[in-house]
Amino acid sequence: MDIILLLKTVLLGIVEGITEWLPISSTGHLILADEFIKLNMTGAFKEMFDVVIQLGAIMAVVVLYFHKLNPFSPKKNHREKMDTIVLWTKVILAVFPAAIIGILFDDWLNVHFYNPPVVAAMLIIYGILFIIIENRNKRIRRRPMNDLTRLSYGMALGIGVFQVLALIPGTSRSGATILGGILLGCSRTVAAEFSFFLGIPVMFGASLLKIVKFGLAFTTTELIVLIVGMVVSFLVSIVTIKFLLGYIKKNDFKAFGVYRIILGLLVIVYFAFIK
């Protein structure tokens, strides 16, 4: 096993673990990281790796929220168990829009949108939207819905529609769904948590689709790279999720919007004048 390849895999796992949960686009960052951290693997493997590495990240949500997401927990009373089941039905409902579009247009999206110019454009566009929406919320000063159990089926489906936007790399799945939740009246915390939960079936489904397309005939090196990437992204994701939940209790998302704009501009400069 090449130690350089292993170190590159660790770096990509760190990138995934940080960017999956912060609203700055994990897929976009992985595409950009590939310009500087070249994995000496086949193109088909790298395409699959960029998606399946997210399984490590999503397992962090399962671990951190296991009690909250488990409808059979003996520590819950009957009402709490029913609330958990209802929450899962809302999550499943919200998955459908992106799942349908993703399955139908997966190959087309890969061909037309998985490239640095699209990533740069989406980073800037959604960075501007974050700033505009947060400024709008301060002007309106309405009281957001801050109880996840009060999230309606309509709001859940609406957030799921926003998730469709994240099929374009550079958008950010968490960014699109959190923005959608805020626009629909959720607090930042409720929008973030529902976004986390929504990622569980989405990422498992997307990973399964990529693995089936790639095939199960992994070489030893490919298997090690995949496992290391997922383990690192899992560990980093736990830290990142805790950080984000603490951050949004006292701050808005404008800082992430500014970061996206700066990064998008740097990408444009790099590909237009340096590369």
Short mmCIF file of C-alpha atoms in Angstrom, two decimals:
data_model
loop_
_atom_site.label_atom_id
_atom_site.label_comp_id
_atom_site.label_asym_id
_atom_site.label_seq_id
_atom_site.Cartn_x
_atom_site.Cartn_y
_atom_site.Cartn_z
CA MET A 1 0.00 0.00 0.00
CA ASP A 2 1.48 3.34 -1.12
CA ILE A 3 1.84 5.62 1.96
CA ILE A 4 1.31 8.71 -0.22
CA LEU A 5 -1.97 7.28 -1.50
CA LEU A 6 -3.00 6.59 2.09
CA LEU A 7 -2.18 10.16 3.17
CA LYS A 8 -4.16 11.56 0.23
CA THR A 9 -7.11 9.39 1.25
CA VAL A 10 -6.92 10.71 4.82
CA LEU A 11 -6.91 14.30 3.52
CA LEU A 12 -9.96 13.62 1.35
CA GLY A 13 -11.71 12.03 4.34
CA ILE A 14 -11.03 15.18 6.35
CA VAL A 15 -12.38 17.35 3.53
CA GLU A 16 -15.54 15.22 3.34
CA GLY A 17 -16.07 15.17 7.12
CA ILE A 18 -15.87 18.97 7.33
CA THR A 19 -17.71 19.99 4.19
CA GLU A 20 -20.56 17.45 4.31
CA TRP A 21 -22.22 19.21 7.23
CA LEU A 22 -21.14 22.80 6.85
CA PRO A 23 -23.21 24.45 4.07
CA ILE A 24 -20.25 24.78 1.71
CA SER A 25 -20.65 21.69 -0.56
CA SER A 26 -18.79 18.45 0.07
CA THR A 27 -19.03 17.18 -3.51
CA GLY A 28 -17.83 20.53 -4.80
CA HIS A 29 -14.85 20.49 -2.47
CA LEU A 30 -13.97 16.91 -3.41
CA ILE A 31 -14.05 17.80 -7.10
CA LEU A 32 -11.78 20.77 -6.42
CA ALA A 33 -9.54 18.74 -4.09
CA ASP A 34 -8.98 16.29 -6.93
CA GLU A 35 -7.12 19.07 -8.76
CA PHE A 36 -4.49 19.11 -6.01
CA ILE A 37 -4.80 15.72 -4.28
CA LYS A 38 -4.62 13.29 -7.16
CA LEU A 39 -5.63 9.74 -6.26
CA ASN A 40 -3.80 7.36 -8.57
CA MET A 41 -6.96 5.37 -9.17
CA THR A 42 -9.26 4.81 -12.13
CA GLY A 43 -11.79 7.47 -13.06
CA ALA A 44 -14.67 5.09 -12.31
CA PHE A 45 -13.33 4.41 -8.82
CA LYS A 46 -12.84 8.10 -8.02
CA GLU A 47 -16.40 8.89 -9.14
CA MET A 48 -17.72 6.16 -6.85
CA PHE A 49 -15.34 7.11 -4.01
CA ASP A 50 -16.54 10.75 -3.93
CA VAL A 51 -20.06 9.52 -3.18
CA VAL A 52 -19.50 6.42 -1.05
CA ILE A 53 -17.08 8.22 1.30
CA GLN A 54 -20.20 10.06 2.49
CA LEU A 55 -21.34 6.86 4.21
CA GLY A 56 -18.73 7.51 6.88
CA ALA A 57 -20.08 11.00 7.37
CA ILE A 58 -23.69 9.86 7.64
CA MET A 59 -22.79 7.21 10.21
CA ALA A 60 -21.76 10.10 12.48
CA VAL A 61 -25.39 11.28 12.43
CA VAL A 62 -26.62 7.77 13.20
CA VAL A 63 -24.28 7.53 16.19
CA LEU A 64 -24.90 11.05 17.57
CA TYR A 65 -28.69 10.87 17.14
CA PHE A 66 -29.23 7.15 17.67
CA HIS A 67 -31.61 7.63 20.61
CA LYS A 68 -33.56 10.41 18.90
CA LEU A 69 -33.89 8.40 15.68
CA ASN A 70 -34.65 5.02 17.28
CA PRO A 71 -38.44 4.48 17.53
CA PHE A 72 -37.93 1.31 19.56
CA SER A 73 -35.81 2.80 22.35
CA PRO A 74 -36.94 1.40 25.73
CA LYS A 75 -36.18 4.82 27.22
CA LYS A 76 -39.01 6.40 25.22
CA ASN A 77 -42.66 6.43 26.20
CA HIS A 78 -45.41 5.57 23.71
CA ARG A 79 -45.89 9.17 22.54
CA GLU A 80 -42.16 9.67 21.99
CA LYS A 81 -41.98 6.45 19.97
CA MET A 82 -44.89 7.59 17.80
CA ASP A 83 -43.26 11.01 17.31
CA THR A 84 -40.11 9.23 16.11
CA ILE A 85 -42.07 7.09 13.64
CA VAL A 86 -43.83 10.21 12.33
CA LEU A 87 -40.45 11.94 11.96
CA TRP A 88 -39.20 9.04 9.83
CA THR A 89 -42.29 9.22 7.59
CA LYS A 90 -41.55 12.91 7.02
CA VAL A 91 -37.92 12.11 6.21
CA ILE A 92 -38.96 9.41 3.73
CA LEU A 93 -41.47 11.79 2.10
CA ALA A 94 -38.77 14.45 1.76
CA VAL A 95 -36.40 11.99 0.09
CA PHE A 96 -38.62 11.30 -2.92
CA PRO A 97 -38.02 14.44 -5.05
CA ALA A 98 -34.20 14.13 -5.08
CA ALA A 99 -34.33 10.34 -5.31
CA ILE A 100 -36.53 10.37 -8.41
CA ILE A 101 -34.54 13.08 -10.19
CA GLY A 102 -31.22 11.58 -9.12
CA ILE A 103 -32.03 8.08 -10.37
CA LEU A 104 -33.42 9.33 -13.69
CA PHE A 105 -30.66 11.81 -14.47
CA ASP A 106 -27.59 10.52 -12.58
CA ASP A 107 -25.43 9.92 -15.68
CA TRP A 108 -26.54 13.17 -17.35
CA LEU A 109 -25.75 15.18 -14.22
CA ASN A 110 -22.29 13.59 -13.99
CA VAL A 111 -21.47 14.50 -17.58
CA HIS A 112 -22.76 18.07 -17.57
CA PHE A 113 -22.30 19.39 -14.03
CA TYR A 114 -19.37 17.62 -12.36
CA ASN A 115 -16.73 20.18 -13.33
CA PRO A 116 -14.96 23.16 -11.69
CA PRO A 117 -16.82 25.98 -13.56
CA VAL A 118 -20.21 24.72 -12.35
CA VAL A 119 -18.87 24.27 -8.82
CA ALA A 120 -17.52 27.83 -8.80
CA ALA A 121 -20.81 29.26 -10.05
CA MET A 122 -22.88 27.37 -7.48
CA LEU A 123 -20.53 28.33 -4.64
CA ILE A 124 -20.97 32.01 -5.48
CA ILE A 125 -24.71 31.93 -6.20
CA TYR A 126 -25.63 30.15 -2.98
CA GLY A 127 -23.13 32.20 -1.00
CA ILE A 128 -25.00 35.33 -2.10
CA LEU A 129 -28.34 33.67 -1.30
CA PHE A 130 -27.22 32.83 2.25
CA ILE A 131 -26.40 36.49 2.89
CA ILE A 132 -29.63 37.77 1.30
CA ILE A 133 -31.85 35.33 3.20
CA GLU A 134 -30.17 35.96 6.56
CA ASN A 135 -30.52 39.74 6.06
CA ARG A 136 -34.17 39.25 5.12
CA ASN A 137 -34.79 37.20 8.27
CA LYS A 138 -33.35 39.96 10.44
CA ARG A 139 -35.66 42.52 8.86
CA ILE A 140 -38.77 40.39 9.22
CA ARG A 141 -37.96 39.24 12.76
CA ARG A 142 -40.60 36.53 12.80
CA ARG A 143 -40.47 33.80 15.39
CA PRO A 144 -39.28 30.60 13.69
CA MET A 145 -40.61 27.12 14.42
CA ASN A 146 -38.11 25.59 16.84
CA ASP A 147 -39.70 22.22 17.63
CA LEU A 148 -38.87 19.39 15.23
CA THR A 149 -42.06 17.52 16.14
CA ARG A 150 -44.09 20.45 14.77
CA LEU A 151 -42.53 20.15 11.32
CA SER A 152 -45.47 19.53 8.99
CA TYR A 153 -45.55 17.09 6.09
CA GLY A 154 -45.83 20.05 3.73
CA MET A 155 -42.70 21.65 5.16
CA ALA A 156 -40.86 18.32 5.00
CA LEU A 157 -41.78 17.89 1.32
CA GLY A 158 -40.78 21.49 0.64
CA ILE A 159 -37.35 20.89 2.16
CA GLY A 160 -37.11 17.75 0.02
CA VAL A 161 -37.76 19.84 -3.10
CA PHE A 162 -34.95 22.18 -2.09
CA GLN A 163 -32.71 19.12 -1.81
CA VAL A 164 -33.12 18.54 -5.55
CA LEU A 165 -31.00 21.67 -6.09
CA ALA A 166 -28.09 19.90 -4.39
CA LEU A 167 -27.84 17.41 -7.26
CA ILE A 168 -25.73 20.12 -8.91
CA PRO A 169 -22.25 20.01 -7.29
CA GLY A 170 -21.19 23.16 -5.51
CA THR A 171 -24.71 23.74 -4.20
CA SER A 172 -24.33 21.79 -0.91
CA ARG A 173 -26.99 19.32 0.18
CA SER A 174 -26.98 20.66 3.73
CA GLY A 175 -26.90 24.24 2.40
CA ALA A 176 -29.90 23.76 0.12
CA THR A 177 -32.01 21.94 2.71
CA ILE A 178 -31.12 24.31 5.56
CA LEU A 179 -31.90 27.33 3.38
CA GLY A 180 -35.16 25.67 2.39
CA GLY A 181 -36.05 24.98 6.01
CA ILE A 182 -35.33 28.57 7.04
CA LEU A 183 -37.38 29.97 4.16
CA LEU A 184 -40.28 27.69 5.16
CA GLY A 185 -40.20 29.02 8.73
CA CYS A 186 -37.91 26.63 10.64
CA SER A 187 -35.29 27.75 13.10
CA ARG A 188 -31.67 27.19 12.09
CA THR A 189 -31.38 24.29 14.56
CA VAL A 190 -34.53 22.51 13.33
CA ALA A 191 -33.52 23.07 9.69
CA ALA A 192 -30.02 21.71 10.38
CA GLU A 193 -31.21 18.63 12.29
CA PHE A 194 -33.82 17.73 9.67
CA SER A 195 -31.12 18.18 7.03
CA PHE A 196 -28.90 15.75 8.96
CA PHE A 197 -31.68 13.15 9.18
CA LEU A 198 -32.65 13.62 5.55
CA GLY A 199 -29.09 12.77 4.59
CA ILE A 200 -29.33 9.24 5.99
CA PRO A 201 -31.53 7.61 3.31
CA VAL A 202 -30.20 9.97 0.61
CA MET A 203 -26.56 9.04 1.15
CA PHE A 204 -27.24 5.35 1.65
CA GLY A 205 -29.27 5.32 -1.56
CA ALA A 206 -26.72 7.33 -3.56
CA SER A 207 -23.87 5.14 -2.29
CA LEU A 208 -25.73 1.93 -3.15
CA LEU A 209 -26.41 3.25 -6.65
CA LYS A 210 -22.73 4.11 -7.20
CA ILE A 211 -21.50 0.77 -5.80
CA VAL A 212 -23.90 -1.18 -8.04
CA LYS A 213 -22.73 0.79 -11.08
CA PHE A 214 -19.07 0.30 -10.16
CA GLY A 215 -19.47 -3.37 -9.28
CA LEU A 216 -18.30 -5.25 -6.19
CA ALA A 217 -14.98 -6.41 -7.67
CA PHE A 218 -12.76 -4.16 -5.53
CA THR A 219 -9.01 -4.63 -5.54
CA THR A 220 -7.30 -4.74 -2.12
CA THR A 221 -5.99 -1.20 -2.61
CA GLU A 222 -9.41 0.13 -3.63
CA LEU A 223 -11.04 -1.48 -0.59
CA ILE A 224 -8.44 -0.03 1.80
CA VAL A 225 -8.78 3.45 0.27
CA LEU A 226 -12.57 3.32 0.57
CA ILE A 227 -12.55 2.11 4.19
CA VAL A 228 -9.90 4.62 5.31
CA GLY A 229 -11.78 7.47 3.62
CA MET A 230 -15.05 6.51 5.34
CA VAL A 231 -13.48 6.06 8.80
CA VAL A 232 -11.74 9.43 8.64
CA SER A 233 -14.87 11.19 7.39
CA PHE A 234 -16.86 9.55 10.22
CA LEU A 235 -14.50 10.81 12.94
CA VAL A 236 -14.20 14.32 11.49
CA SER A 237 -17.99 14.50 10.95
CA ILE A 238 -18.70 13.95 14.65
CA VAL A 239 -16.57 16.98 15.53
CA THR A 240 -18.03 19.07 12.69
CA ILE A 241 -21.68 18.35 13.56
CA LYS A 242 -21.12 19.30 17.19
CA PHE A 243 -19.36 22.47 16.11
CA LEU A 244 -22.15 23.48 13.69
CA LEU A 245 -24.94 22.96 16.23
CA GLY A 246 -23.08 25.07 18.76
CA TYR A 247 -22.25 27.73 16.18
CA ILE A 248 -25.77 28.30 14.87
CA LYS A 249 -27.18 28.83 18.36
CA LYS A 250 -25.35 32.17 18.47
CA ASN A 251 -24.59 32.96 14.83
CA ASP A 252 -26.24 33.05 11.42
CA PHE A 253 -25.00 31.53 8.14
CA LYS A 254 -23.60 34.70 6.56
CA ALA A 255 -20.01 33.73 7.33
CA PHE A 256 -20.50 30.56 5.27
CA GLY A 257 -21.97 32.69 2.48
CA VAL A 258 -18.88 34.91 2.44
CA TYR A 259 -16.63 31.83 2.44
CA ARG A 260 -18.48 30.35 -0.53
CA ILE A 261 -18.17 33.57 -2.54
CA ILE A 262 -14.43 33.91 -1.85
CA LEU A 263 -13.79 30.24 -2.67
CA GLY A 264 -15.83 30.46 -5.86
CA LEU A 265 -13.86 33.50 -7.01
CA LEU A 266 -10.55 31.77 -6.20
CA VAL A 267 -11.65 28.76 -8.27
CA ILE A 268 -12.43 31.02 -11.23
CA VAL A 269 -9.05 32.76 -10.95
CA TYR A 270 -7.22 29.43 -10.67
CA PHE A 271 -8.83 27.78 -13.69
CA ALA A 272 -8.85 30.95 -15.81
CA PHE A 273 -5.35 32.27 -15.20
CA ILE A 274 -3.18 29.74 -13.36
CA LYS A 275 -3.93 26.23 -14.55
#
